[in-house]
PDB file of C-alpha atoms in Angstrom:
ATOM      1  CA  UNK A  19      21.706  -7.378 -22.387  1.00 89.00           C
ATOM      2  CA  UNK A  20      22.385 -10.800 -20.492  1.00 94.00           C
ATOM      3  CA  UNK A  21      18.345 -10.822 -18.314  1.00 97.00           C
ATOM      4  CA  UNK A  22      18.652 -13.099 -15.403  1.00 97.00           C
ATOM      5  CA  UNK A  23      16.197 -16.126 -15.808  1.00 97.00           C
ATOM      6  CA  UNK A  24      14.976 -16.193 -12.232  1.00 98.00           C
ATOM      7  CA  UNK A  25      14.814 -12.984  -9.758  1.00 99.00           C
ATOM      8  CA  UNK A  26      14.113 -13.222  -5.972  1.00 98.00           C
ATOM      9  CA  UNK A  27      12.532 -10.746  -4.665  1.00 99.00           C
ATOM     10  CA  UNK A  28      12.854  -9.093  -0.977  1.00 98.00           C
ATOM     11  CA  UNK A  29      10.175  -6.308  -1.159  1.00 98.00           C
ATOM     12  CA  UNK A  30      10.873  -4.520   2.318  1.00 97.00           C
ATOM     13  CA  UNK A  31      10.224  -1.352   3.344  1.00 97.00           C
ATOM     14  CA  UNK A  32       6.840  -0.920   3.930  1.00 97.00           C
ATOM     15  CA  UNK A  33       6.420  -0.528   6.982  1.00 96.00           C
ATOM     16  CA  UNK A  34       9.618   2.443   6.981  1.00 98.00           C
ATOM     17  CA  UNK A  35       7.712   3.789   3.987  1.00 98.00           C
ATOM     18  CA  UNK A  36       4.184   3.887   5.554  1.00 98.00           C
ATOM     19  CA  UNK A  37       5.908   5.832   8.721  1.00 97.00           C
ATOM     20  CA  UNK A  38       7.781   8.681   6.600  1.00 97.00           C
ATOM     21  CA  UNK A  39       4.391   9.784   5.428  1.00 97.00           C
ATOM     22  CA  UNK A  40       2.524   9.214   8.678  1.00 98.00           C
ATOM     23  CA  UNK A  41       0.359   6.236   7.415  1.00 97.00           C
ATOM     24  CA  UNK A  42      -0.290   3.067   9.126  1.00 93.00           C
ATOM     25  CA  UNK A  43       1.731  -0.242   8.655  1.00 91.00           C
ATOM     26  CA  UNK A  44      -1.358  -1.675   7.245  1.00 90.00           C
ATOM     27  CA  UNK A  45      -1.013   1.271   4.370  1.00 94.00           C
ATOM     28  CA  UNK A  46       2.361   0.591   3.561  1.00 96.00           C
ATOM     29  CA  UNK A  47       1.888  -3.424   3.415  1.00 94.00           C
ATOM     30  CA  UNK A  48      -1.073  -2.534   0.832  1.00 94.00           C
ATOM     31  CA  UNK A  49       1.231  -0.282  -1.314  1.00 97.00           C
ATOM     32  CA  UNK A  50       3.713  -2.785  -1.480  1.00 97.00           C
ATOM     33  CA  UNK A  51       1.561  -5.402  -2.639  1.00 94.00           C
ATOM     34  CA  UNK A  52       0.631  -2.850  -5.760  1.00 95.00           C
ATOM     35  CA  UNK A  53       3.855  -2.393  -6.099  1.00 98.00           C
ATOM     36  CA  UNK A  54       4.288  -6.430  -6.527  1.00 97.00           C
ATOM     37  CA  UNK A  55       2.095  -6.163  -9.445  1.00 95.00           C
ATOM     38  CA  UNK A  56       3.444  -3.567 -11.490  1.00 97.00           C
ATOM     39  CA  UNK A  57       7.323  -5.581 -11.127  1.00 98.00           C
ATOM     40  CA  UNK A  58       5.760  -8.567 -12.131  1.00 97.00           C
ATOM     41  CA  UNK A  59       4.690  -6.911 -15.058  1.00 97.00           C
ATOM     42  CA  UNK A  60       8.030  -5.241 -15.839  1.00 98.00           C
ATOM     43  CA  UNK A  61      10.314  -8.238 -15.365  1.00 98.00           C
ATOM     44  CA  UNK A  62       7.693 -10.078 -17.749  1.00 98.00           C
ATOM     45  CA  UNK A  63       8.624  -7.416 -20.291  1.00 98.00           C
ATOM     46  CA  UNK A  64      11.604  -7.660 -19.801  1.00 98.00           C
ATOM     47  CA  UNK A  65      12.100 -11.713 -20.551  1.00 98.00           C
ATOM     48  CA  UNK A  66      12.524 -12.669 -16.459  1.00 98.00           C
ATOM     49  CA  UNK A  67      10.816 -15.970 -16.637  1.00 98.00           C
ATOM     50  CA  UNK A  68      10.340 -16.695 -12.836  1.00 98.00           C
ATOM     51  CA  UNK A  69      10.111 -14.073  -9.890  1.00 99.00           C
ATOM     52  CA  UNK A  70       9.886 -15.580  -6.292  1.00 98.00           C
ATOM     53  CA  UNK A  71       8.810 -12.476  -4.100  1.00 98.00           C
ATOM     54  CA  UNK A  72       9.305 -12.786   0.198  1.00 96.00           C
ATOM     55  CA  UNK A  73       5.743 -12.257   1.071  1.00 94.00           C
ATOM     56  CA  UNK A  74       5.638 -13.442   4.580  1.00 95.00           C
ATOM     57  CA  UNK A  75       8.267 -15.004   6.553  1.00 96.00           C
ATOM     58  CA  UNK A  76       7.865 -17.771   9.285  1.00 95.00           C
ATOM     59  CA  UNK A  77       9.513 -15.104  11.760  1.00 95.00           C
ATOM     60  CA  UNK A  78       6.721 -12.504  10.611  1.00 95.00           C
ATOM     61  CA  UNK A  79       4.385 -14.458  12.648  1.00 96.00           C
ATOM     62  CA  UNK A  80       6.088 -12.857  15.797  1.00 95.00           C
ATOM     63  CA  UNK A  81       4.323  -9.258  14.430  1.00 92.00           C
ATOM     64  CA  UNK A  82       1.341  -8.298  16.172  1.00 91.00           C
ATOM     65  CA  UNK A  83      -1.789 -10.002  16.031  1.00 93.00           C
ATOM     66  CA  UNK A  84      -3.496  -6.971  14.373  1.00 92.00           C
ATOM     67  CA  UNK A  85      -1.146  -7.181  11.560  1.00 90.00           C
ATOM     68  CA  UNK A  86      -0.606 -10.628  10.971  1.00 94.00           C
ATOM     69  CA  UNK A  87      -4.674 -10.735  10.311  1.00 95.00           C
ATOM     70  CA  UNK A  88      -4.378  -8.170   8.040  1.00 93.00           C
ATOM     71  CA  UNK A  89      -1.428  -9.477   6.390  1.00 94.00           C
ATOM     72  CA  UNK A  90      -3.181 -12.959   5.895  1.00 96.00           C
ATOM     73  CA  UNK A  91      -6.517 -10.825   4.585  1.00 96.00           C
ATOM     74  CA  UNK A  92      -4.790  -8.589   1.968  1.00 94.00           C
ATOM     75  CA  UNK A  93      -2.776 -11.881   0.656  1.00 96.00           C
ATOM     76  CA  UNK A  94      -5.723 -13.357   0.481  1.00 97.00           C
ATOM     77  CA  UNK A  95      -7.836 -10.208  -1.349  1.00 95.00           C
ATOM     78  CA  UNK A  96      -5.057  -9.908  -3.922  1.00 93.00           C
ATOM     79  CA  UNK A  97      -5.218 -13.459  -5.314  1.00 96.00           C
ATOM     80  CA  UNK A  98      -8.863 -13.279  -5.465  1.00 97.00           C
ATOM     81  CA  UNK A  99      -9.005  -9.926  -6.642  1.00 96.00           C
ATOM     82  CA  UNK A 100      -5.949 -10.567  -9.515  1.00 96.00           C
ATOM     83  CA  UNK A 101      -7.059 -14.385 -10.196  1.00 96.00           C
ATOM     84  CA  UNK A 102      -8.561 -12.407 -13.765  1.00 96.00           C
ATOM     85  CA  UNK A 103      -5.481 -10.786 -14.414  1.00 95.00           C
ATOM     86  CA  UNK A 104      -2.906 -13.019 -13.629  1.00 96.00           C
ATOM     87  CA  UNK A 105      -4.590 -15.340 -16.181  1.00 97.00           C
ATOM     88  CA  UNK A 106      -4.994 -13.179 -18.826  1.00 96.00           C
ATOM     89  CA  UNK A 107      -1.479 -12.018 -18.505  1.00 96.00           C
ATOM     90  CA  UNK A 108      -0.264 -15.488 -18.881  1.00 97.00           C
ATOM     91  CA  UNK A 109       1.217 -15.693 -15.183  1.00 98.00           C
ATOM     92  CA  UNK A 110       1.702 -18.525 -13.609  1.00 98.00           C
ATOM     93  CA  UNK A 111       0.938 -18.199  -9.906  1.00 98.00           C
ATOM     94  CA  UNK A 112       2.426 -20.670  -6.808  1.00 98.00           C
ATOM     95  CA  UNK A 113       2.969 -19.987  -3.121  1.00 98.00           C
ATOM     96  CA  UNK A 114       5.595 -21.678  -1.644  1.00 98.00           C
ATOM     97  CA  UNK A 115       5.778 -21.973   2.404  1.00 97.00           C
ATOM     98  CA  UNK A 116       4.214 -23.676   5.094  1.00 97.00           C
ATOM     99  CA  UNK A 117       0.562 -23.336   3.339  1.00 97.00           C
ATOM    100  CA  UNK A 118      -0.836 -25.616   6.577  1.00 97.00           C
ATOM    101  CA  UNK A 119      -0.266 -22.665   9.006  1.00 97.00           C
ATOM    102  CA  UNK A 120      -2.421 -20.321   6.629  1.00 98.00           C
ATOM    103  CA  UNK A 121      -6.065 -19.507   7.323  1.00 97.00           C
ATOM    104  CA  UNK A 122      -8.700 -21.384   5.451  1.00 98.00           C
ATOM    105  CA  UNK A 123     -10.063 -18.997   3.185  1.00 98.00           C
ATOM    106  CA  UNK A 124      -6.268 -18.085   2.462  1.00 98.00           C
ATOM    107  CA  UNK A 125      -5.315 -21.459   1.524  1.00 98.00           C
ATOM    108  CA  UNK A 126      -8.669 -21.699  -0.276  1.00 98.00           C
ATOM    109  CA  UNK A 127      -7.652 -18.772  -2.548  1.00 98.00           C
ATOM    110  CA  UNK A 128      -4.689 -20.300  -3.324  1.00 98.00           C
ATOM    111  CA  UNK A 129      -5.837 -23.710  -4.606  1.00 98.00           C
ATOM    112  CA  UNK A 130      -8.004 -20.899  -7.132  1.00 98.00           C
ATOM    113  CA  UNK A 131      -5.908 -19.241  -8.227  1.00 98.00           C
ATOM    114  CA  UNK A 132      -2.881 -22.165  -8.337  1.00 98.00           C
ATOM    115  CA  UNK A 133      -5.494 -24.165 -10.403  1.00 98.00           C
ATOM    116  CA  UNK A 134      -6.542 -21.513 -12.601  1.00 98.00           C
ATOM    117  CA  UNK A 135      -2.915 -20.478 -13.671  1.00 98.00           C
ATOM    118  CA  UNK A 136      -1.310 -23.866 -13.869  1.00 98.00           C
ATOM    119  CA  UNK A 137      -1.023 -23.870 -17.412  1.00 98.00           C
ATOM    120  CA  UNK A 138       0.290 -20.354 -17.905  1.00 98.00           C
ATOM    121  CA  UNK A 139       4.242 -19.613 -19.256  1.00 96.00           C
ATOM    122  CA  UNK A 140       4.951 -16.208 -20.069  1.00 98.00           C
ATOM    123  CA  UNK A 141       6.169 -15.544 -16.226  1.00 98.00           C
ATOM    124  CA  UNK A 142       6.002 -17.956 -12.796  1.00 98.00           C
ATOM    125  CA  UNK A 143       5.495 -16.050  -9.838  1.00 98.00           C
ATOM    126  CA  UNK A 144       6.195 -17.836  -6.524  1.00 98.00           C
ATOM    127  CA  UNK A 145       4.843 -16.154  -3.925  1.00 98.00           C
ATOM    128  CA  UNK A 146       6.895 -17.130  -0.652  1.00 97.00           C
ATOM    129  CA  UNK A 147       3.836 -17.017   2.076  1.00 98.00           C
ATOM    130  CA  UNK A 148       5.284 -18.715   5.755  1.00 97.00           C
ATOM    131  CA  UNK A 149       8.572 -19.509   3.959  1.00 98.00           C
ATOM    132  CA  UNK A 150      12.217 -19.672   5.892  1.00 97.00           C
ATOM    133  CA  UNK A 151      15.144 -20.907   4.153  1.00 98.00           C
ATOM    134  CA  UNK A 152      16.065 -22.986   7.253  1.00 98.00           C
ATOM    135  CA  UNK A 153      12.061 -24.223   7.435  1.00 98.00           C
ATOM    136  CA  UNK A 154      12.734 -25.334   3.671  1.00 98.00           C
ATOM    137  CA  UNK A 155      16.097 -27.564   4.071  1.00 98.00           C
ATOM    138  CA  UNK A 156      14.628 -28.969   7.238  1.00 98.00           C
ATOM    139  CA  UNK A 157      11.159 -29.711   5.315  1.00 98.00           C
ATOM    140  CA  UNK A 158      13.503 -31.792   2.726  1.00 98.00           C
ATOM    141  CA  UNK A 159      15.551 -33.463   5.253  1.00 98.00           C
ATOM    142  CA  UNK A 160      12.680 -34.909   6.687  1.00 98.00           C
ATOM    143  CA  UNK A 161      11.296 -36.112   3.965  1.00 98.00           C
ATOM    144  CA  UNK A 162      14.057 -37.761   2.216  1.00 98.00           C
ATOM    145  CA  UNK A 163      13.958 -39.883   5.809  1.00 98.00           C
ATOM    146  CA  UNK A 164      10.497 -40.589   5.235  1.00 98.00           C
ATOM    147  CA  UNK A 165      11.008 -41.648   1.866  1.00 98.00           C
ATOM    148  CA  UNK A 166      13.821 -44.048   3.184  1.00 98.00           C
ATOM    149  CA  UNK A 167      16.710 -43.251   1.288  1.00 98.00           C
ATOM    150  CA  UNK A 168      19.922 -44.078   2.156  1.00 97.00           C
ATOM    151  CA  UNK A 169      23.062 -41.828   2.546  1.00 96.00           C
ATOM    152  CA  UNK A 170      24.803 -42.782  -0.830  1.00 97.00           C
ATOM    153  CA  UNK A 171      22.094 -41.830  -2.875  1.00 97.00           C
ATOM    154  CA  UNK A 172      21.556 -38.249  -1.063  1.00 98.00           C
ATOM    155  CA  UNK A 173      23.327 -35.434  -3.950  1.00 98.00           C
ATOM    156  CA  UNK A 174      22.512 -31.990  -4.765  1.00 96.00           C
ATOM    157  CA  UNK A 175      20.520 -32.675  -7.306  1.00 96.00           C
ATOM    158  CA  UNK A 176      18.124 -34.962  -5.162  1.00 98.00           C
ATOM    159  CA  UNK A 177      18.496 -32.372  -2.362  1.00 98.00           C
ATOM    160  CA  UNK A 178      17.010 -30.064  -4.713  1.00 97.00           C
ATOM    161  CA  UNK A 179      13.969 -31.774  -5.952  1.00 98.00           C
ATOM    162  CA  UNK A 180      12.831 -31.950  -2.126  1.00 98.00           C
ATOM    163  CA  UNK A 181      13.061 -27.915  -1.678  1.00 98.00           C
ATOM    164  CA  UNK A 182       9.384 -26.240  -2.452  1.00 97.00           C
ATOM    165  CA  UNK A 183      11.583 -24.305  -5.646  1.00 95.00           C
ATOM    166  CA  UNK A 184      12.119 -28.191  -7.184  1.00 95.00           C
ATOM    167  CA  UNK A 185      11.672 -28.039 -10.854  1.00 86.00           C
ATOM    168  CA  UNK A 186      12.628 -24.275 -11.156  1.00 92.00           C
ATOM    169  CA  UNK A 187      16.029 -22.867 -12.141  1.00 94.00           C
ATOM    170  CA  UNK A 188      18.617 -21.467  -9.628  1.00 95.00           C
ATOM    171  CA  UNK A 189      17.765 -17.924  -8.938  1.00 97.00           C
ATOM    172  CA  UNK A 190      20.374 -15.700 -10.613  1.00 96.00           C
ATOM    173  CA  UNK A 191      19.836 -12.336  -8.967  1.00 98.00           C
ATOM    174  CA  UNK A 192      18.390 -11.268  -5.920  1.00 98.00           C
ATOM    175  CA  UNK A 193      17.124  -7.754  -5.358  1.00 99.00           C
ATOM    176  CA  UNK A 194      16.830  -6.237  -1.824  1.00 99.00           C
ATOM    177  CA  UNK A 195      14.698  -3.176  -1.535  1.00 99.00           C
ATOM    178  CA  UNK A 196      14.938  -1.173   1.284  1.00 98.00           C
ATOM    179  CA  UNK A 197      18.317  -0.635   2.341  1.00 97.00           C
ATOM    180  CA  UNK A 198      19.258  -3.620   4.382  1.00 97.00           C
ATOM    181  CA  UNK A 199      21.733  -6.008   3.324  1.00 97.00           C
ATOM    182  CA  UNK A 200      21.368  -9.852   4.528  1.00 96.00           C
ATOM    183  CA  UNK A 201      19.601 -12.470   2.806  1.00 96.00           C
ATOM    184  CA  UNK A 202      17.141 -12.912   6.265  1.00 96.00           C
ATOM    185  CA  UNK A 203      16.372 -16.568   6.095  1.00 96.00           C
ATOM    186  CA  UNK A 204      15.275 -16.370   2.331  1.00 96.00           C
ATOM    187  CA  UNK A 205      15.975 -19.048  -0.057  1.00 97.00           C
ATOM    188  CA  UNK A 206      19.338 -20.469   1.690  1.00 97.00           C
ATOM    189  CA  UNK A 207      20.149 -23.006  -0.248  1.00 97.00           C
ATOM    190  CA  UNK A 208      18.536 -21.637  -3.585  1.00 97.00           C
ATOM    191  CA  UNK A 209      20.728 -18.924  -3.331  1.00 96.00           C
ATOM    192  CA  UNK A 210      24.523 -19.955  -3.358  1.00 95.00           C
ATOM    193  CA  UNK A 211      25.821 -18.510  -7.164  1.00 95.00           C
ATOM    194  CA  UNK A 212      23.113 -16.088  -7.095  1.00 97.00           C
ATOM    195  CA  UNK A 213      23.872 -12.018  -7.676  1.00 97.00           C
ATOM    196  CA  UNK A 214      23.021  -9.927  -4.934  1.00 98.00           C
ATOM    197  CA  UNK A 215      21.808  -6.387  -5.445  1.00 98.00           C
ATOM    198  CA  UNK A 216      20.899  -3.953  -2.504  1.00 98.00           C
ATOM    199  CA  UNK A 217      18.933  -1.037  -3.340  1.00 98.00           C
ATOM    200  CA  UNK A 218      18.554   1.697  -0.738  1.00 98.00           C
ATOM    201  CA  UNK A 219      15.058   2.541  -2.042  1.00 98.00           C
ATOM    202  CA  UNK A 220      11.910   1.348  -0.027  1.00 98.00           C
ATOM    203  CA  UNK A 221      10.154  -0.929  -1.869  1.00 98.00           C
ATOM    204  CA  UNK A 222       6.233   1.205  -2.404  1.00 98.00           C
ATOM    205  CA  UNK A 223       9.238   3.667  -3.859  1.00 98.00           C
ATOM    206  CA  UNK A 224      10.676   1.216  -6.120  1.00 99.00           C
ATOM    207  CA  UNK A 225      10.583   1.874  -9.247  1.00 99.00           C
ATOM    208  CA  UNK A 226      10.662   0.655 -13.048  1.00 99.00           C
ATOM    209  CA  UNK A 227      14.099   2.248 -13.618  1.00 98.00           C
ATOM    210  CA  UNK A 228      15.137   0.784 -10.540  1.00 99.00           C
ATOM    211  CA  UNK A 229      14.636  -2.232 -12.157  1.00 99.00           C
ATOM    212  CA  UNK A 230      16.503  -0.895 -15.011  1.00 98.00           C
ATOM    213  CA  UNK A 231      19.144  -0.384 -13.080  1.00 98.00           C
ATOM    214  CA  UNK A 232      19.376  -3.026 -11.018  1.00 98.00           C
ATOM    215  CA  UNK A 233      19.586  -5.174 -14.373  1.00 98.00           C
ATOM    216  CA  UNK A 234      22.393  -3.236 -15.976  1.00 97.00           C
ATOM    217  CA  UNK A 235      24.572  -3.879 -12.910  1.00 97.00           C
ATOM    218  CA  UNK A 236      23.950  -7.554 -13.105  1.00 97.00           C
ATOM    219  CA  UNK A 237      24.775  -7.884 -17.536  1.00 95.00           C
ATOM    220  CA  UNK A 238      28.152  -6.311 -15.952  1.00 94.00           C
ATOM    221  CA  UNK A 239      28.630  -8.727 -13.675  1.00 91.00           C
ATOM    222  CA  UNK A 240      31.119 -12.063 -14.738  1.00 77.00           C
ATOM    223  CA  UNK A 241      29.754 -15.313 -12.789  1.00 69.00           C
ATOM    224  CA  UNK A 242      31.858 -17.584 -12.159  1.00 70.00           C
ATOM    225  CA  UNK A 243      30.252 -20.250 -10.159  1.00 63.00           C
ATOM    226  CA  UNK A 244      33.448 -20.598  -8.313  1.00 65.00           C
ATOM    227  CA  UNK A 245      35.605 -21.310 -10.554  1.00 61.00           C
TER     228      UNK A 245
END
């Protein structure tokens, strides 16, 4: 079976989830972040070598104070509490997004548990915390005019290495939990050869042979990058 090398992950449906059973928003967010942890751990079976899972968007800071605090506290509880586990497991562990909006003790937790993993290979796992695709190519934009370089030496490949995914591959699949079907400001530029796959499940009901399933569609897919 062809395994794509790098997944993107949009885990929604919490909140939809949490409401069909009469729970809170908070309780779906914290199901979804278990969730998170078990599909790391199948698409490291599996041979995935990265998996960069939406986490927080920049328009998610529009939700209600009440849960954007508790949003920024269970982030923040999960590296700390999986720091162990990530290690052992030989996960690598990076957050990409604008880290500088991010409470203290959040960003504080991530330098931990960044440093601790940095040396890790059996899976990367980007963690996309205050991340928009349009906050991204404007991010690299301005710094290729900081850095002073001139029009004729501006390619893709440059482009690239200014994004917060430089150094990683180009995702080849992205899975959408939760029914919806747009790519909602995710990885803009990251994402134009990647397969898309919508599943209709919420994500706290996504499962292991979801993932089976959602892999067996893409070894029948034929990219063609265009051509």
């Amino acid at each position: 079976m062809d395994i794509p090398q790098h997944i993107v992950l949009f885990p929604d449906g919490n909140r939809r989830w949490a409401k069909q059973k009469g729970l809170t928003s908070i309780n779906g967010h914290k199901r979804g972040y278990d969730n998170l942890l078990d599909f790391s751990e199948w698409c490291k079976s599996r041979g995935v070598k990265v998996l960069t899972a939406f986490g927080f968007s920049t328009e998610n800071w529009n939700r209600s104070k009440e849960e954007v605090n508790y949003l920024m506290k269970l982030l923040e509880d999960c590296l700390t509490d999986n720091l162990e586990k990530y290690d052992s497991d030989g996960v690598r562990v990076r957050v990409i997004g604008q880290k500088e909006r991010l409470p203290e003790s959040l960003q504080n937790a991530i330098k931990k548990v960044e440093e601790a993993t940095k040396n890790n290979s059996n899976l990367f796992l980007n963690l996309a915390i205050s991340y928009g695709g349009r906050w991204d190519i404007l991010q690299a934009v301005k710094k290729i005019i900081k850095d002073k370089i001139t029009a004729d030496e501006i390619d893709e490949k440059l482009f690239e290495s200014y994004l917060s995914t430089a150094s990683l591959p180009a995702p080849d699949f992205i899975i959408r939990a939760g029914g919806e079907k747009r790519m909602s400001n995710f990885v803009l530029w990251q994402a134009a050869y990647s397969e898309l796959y919508f599943s209709p499940k919420l994500w706290p009901d996504f499962s292991e042979q979801d993932l089976d399933l959602a892999l067996e569609e893409f070894d029948r897919r034929h990219r063609r990058f265009g051509k």
